[in-house]
Tab-separated table of C-alpha atoms in Angstrom:
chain	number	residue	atom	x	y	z
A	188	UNK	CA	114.510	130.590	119.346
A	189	UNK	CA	115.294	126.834	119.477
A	190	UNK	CA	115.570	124.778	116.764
A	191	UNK	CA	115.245	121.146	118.018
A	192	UNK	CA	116.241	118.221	115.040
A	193	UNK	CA	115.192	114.162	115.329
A	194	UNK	CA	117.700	112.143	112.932
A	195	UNK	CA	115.299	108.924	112.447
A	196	UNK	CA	116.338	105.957	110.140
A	197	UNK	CA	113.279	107.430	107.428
A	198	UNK	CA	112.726	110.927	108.031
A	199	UNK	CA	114.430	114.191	109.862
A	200	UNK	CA	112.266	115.899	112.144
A	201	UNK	CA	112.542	119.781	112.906
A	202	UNK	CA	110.676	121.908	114.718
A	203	UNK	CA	110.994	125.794	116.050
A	204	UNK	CA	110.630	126.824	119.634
A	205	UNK	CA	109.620	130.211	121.114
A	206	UNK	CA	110.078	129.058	124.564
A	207	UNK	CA	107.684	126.693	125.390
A	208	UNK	CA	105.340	126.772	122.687
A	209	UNK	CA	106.207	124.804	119.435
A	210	UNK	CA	106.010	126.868	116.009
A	211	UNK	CA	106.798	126.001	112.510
A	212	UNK	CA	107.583	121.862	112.662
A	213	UNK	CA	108.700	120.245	109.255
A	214	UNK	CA	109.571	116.420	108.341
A	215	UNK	CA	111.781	115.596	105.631
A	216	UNK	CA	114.101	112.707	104.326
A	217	UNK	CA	116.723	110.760	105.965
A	218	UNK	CA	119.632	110.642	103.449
A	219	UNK	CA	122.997	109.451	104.820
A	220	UNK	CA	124.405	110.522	100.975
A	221	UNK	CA	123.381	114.073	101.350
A	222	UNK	CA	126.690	116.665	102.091
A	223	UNK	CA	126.371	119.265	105.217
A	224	UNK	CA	126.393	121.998	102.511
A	225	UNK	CA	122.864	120.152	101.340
A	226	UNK	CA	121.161	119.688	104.707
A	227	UNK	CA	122.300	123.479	105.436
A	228	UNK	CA	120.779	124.630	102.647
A	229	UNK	CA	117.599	122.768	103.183
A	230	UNK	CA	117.723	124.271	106.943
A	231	UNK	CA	117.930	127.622	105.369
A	232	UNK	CA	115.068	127.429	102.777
A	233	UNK	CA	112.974	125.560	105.607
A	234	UNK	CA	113.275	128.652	107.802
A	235	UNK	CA	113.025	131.067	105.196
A	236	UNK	CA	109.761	129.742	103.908
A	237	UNK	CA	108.541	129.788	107.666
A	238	UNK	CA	109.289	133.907	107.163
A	239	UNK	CA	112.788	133.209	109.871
A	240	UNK	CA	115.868	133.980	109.187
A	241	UNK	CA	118.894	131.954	110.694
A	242	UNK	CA	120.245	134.564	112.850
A	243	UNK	CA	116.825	134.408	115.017
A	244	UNK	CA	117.804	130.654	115.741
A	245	UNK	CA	119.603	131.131	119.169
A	246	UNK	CA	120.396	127.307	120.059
A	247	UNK	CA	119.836	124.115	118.344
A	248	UNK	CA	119.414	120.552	119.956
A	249	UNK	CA	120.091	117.337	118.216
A	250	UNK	CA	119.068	113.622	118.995
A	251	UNK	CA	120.175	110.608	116.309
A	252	UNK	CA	119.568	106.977	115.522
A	253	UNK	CA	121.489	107.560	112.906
A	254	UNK	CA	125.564	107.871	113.342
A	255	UNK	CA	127.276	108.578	110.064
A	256	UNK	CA	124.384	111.680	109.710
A	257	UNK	CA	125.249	112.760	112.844
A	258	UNK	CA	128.375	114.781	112.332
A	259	UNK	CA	126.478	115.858	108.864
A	260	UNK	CA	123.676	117.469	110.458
A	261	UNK	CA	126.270	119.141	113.379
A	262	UNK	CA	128.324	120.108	110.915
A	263	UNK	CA	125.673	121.601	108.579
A	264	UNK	CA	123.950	123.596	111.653
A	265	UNK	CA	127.441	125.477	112.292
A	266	UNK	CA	128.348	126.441	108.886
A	267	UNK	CA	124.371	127.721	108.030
A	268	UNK	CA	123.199	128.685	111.408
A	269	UNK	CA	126.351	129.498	113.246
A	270	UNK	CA	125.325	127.377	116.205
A	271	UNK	CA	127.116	124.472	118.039
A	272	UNK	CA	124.289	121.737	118.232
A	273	UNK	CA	123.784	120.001	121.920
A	274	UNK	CA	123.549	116.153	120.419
A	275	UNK	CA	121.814	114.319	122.870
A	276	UNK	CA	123.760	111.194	124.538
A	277	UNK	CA	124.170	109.352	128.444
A	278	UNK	CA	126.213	112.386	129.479
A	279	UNK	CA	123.667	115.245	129.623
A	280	UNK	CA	120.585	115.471	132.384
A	281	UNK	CA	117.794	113.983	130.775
A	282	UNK	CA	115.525	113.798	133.775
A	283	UNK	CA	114.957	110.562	133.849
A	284	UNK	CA	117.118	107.510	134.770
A	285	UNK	CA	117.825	104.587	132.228
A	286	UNK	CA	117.379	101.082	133.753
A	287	UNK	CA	118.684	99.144	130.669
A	288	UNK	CA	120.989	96.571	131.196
A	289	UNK	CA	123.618	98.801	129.260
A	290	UNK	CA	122.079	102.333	129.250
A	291	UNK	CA	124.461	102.931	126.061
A	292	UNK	CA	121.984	100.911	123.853
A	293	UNK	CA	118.882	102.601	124.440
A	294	UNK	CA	118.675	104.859	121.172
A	295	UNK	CA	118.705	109.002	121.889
A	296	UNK	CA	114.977	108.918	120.739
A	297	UNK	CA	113.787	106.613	123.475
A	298	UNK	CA	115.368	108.087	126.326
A	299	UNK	CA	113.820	112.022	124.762
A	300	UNK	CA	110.409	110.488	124.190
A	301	UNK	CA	110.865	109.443	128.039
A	302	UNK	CA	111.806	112.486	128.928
A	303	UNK	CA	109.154	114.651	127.329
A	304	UNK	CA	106.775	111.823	129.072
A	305	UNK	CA	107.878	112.005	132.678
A	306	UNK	CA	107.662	116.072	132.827
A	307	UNK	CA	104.149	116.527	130.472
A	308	UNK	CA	102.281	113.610	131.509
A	309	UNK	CA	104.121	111.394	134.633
A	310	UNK	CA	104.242	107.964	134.880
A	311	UNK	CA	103.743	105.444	134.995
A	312	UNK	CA	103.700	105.458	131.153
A	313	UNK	CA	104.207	103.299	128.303
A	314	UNK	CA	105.209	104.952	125.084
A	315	UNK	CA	104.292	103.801	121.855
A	316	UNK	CA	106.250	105.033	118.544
A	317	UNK	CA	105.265	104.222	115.450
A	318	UNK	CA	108.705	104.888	113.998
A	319	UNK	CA	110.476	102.613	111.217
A	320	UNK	CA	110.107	100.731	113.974
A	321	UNK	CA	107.039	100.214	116.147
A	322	UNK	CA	108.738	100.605	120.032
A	323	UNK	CA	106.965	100.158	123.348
A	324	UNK	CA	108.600	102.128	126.199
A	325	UNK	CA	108.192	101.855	130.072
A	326	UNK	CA	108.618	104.229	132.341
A	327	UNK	CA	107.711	104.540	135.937
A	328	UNK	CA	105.822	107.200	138.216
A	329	UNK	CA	109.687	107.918	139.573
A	330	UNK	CA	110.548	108.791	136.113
A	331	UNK	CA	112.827	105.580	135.743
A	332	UNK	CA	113.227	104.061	132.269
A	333	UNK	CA	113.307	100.586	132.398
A	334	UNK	CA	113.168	99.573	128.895
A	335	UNK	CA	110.599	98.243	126.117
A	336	UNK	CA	109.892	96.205	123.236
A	337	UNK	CA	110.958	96.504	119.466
A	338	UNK	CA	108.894	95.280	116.924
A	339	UNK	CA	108.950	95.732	113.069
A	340	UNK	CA	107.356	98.931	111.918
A	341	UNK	CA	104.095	99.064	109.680
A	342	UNK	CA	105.603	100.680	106.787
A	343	UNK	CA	108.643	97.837	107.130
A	344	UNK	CA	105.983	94.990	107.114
A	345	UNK	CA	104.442	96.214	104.180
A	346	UNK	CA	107.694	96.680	102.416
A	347	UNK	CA	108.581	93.042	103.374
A	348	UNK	CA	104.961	91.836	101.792
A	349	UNK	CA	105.210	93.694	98.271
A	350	UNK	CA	109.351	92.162	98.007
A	351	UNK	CA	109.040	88.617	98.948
A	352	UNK	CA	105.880	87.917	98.103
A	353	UNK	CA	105.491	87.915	94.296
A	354	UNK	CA	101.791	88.366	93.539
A	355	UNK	CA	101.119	90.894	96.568
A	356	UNK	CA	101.419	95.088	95.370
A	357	UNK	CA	102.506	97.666	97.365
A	358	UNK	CA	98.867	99.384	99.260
A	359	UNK	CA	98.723	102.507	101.247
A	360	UNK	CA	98.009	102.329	104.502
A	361	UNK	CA	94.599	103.197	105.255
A	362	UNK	CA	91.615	101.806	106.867
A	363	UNK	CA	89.702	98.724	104.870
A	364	UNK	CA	86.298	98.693	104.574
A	365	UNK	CA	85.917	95.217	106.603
A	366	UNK	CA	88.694	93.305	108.528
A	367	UNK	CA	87.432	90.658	106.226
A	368	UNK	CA	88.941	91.670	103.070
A	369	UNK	CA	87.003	90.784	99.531
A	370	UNK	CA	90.424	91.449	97.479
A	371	UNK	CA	93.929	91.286	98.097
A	372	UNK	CA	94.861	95.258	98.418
A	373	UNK	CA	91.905	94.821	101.403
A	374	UNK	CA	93.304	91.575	103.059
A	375	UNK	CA	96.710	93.372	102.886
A	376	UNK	CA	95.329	96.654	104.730
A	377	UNK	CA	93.454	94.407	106.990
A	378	UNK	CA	96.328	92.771	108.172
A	379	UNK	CA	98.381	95.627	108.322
A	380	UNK	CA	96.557	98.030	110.368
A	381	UNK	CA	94.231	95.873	112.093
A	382	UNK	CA	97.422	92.919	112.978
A	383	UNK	CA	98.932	96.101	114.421
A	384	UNK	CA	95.838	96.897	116.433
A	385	UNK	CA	96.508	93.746	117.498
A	386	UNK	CA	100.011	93.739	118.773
A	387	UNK	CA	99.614	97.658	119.776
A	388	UNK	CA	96.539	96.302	122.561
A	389	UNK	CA	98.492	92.908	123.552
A	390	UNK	CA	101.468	94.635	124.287
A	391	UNK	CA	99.684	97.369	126.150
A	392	UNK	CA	98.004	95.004	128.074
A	393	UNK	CA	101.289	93.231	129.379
A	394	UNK	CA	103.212	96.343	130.070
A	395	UNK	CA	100.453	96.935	132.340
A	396	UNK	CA	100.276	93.747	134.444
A	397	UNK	CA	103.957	94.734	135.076
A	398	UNK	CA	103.560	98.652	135.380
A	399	UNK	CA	100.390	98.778	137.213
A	400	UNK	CA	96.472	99.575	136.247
A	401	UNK	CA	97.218	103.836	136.328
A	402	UNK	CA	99.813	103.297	133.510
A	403	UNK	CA	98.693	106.103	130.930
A	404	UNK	CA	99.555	105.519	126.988
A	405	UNK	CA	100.728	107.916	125.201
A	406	UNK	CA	100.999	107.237	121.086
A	407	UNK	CA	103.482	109.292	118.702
A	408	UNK	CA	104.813	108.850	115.089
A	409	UNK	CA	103.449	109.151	111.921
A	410	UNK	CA	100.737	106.500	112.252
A	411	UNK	CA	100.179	107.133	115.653
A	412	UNK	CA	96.514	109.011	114.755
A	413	UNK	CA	95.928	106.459	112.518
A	414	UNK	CA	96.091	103.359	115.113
A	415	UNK	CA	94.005	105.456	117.559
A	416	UNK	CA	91.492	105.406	115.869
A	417	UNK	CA	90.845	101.925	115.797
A	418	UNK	CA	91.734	100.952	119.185
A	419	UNK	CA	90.525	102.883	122.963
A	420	UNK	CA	94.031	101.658	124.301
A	421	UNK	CA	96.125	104.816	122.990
A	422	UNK	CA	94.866	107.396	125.565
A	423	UNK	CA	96.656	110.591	124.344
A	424	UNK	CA	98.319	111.666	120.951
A	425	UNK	CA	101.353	113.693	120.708
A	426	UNK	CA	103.166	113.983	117.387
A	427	UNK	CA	105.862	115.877	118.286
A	428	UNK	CA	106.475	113.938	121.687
A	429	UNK	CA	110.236	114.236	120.242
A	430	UNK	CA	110.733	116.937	119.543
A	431	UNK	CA	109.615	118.255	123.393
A	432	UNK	CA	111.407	116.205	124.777
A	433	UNK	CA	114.895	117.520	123.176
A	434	UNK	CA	113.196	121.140	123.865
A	435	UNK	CA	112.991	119.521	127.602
A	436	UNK	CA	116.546	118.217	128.001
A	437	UNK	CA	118.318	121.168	126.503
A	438	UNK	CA	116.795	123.890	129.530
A	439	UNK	CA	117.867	120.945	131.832
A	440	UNK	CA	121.282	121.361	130.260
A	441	UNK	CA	121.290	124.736	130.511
């Protein structure tokens, strides 16, 4: 089995792999403080809730926007799983081909979210991660990357609204019963999700004046569901678009 790991700046995502099909898939906190010995342990208990034991884990790939938990997650799948991670980076056959100015930039969850794109769906595409940050990615019917946008993530805006703005609380993020809010936890929702609705359709709509009118959008992230459903823009949903991507780069690397 494959064990495939996304380092994000908020969460770790995990899931198991019987070939092609995705099993057991678990999401928990990104702490640069936490020791190997902890994030092994963690990786044990995860698999051994999930009724696996480590042994059955056969290969494990690794993709991070986060460098100083790098090593700690490497390190932590070869002492508790006995496995040498493949970590992700501009040396391995991705399938695609990065058009950045400097492909060294373009963070390892971009290029696998391309990746997982140009083999499942074809392009041209424009990704949409609702992340920590909110990212718009391009990528064309040859399977080229050429880049995106980077915009402040919903849960970062919200943050930014509850600590410099005295009299405003902290909300969930959930749908309002109007865009016109009646009180301030409703203006603040409003804005939130429906300003995003906003930005997530004008961006979409620029991307494809550039990319052409058969550009398909694909939405992933935690909030991705929760955007869909308020806009016809995002045309397909895959939460674990990450997570088959590195599943997709490590049999190219094989």
């Amino acid at each position: 089995m494959l064990l495939a790991i996304d380092i994000g700046n908020t969460n770790i995502t995990l899931g198991l792999y019987q070939g092609e099909q995705l099993g057991p898939r678990w999401r928990i906190s990104t702490d640069p403080q936490r020791m190997p010995d902890e994030y092994g342990i963690t990786l044990v208990n995860l698999l051994s809730f999930s009724g696996y034991k480590p042994a059955q884990v056969e290969a494990v790939v690794l993709a991070s926007v986060v460098p100083p938990l790098t090593a700690t997650l490497v390190q932590a799948v070869q002492d508790y799983l006995g496995r040498k991670p493949l970590v992700v980076d501009s040396s391995l056959q991705t399938g695609v081909r990065v058009r950045y100015d400097d492909p060294s930039q373009v963070g390892a969850d971009r290029i696998v979210d391309a990746a997982a794109v140009h083999k499942l769906y074809g392009g041209p595409a424009c990704v949409v991660d609702f992340g920590t940050a909110t990212t718009f990615d391009a990528i064309t019917a040859e399977g080229d990357y050429l880049g995106g946008a980077i915009a402040p993530g919903i849960g970062i805006a919200a943050e930014a609204l509850f600590q410099r703005a005295a009299k405003l609380p902290k909300v969930e993020l959930r749908r309002p019963p109007t865009a016109i809010g009646r009180n301030t936890v409703h203006s603040m929702q409003s804005g939130l999700l429906f300003g995003y609705v906003g930005l997530v359709e004008g961006m979409v709509a620029r991307f494809r004046a550039e990319l052409g009118p058969q550009m398909k959008v694909i939405g992933t992230g935690g909030l991705a569901e929760l955007i869909a459903q308020e806009t016809p823009v995002i045309e397909i949903i895959a939460p674990w678009l990450t997570l088959d991507g590195l599943r997709i780069i490590w049999e190219l690397n094989q």
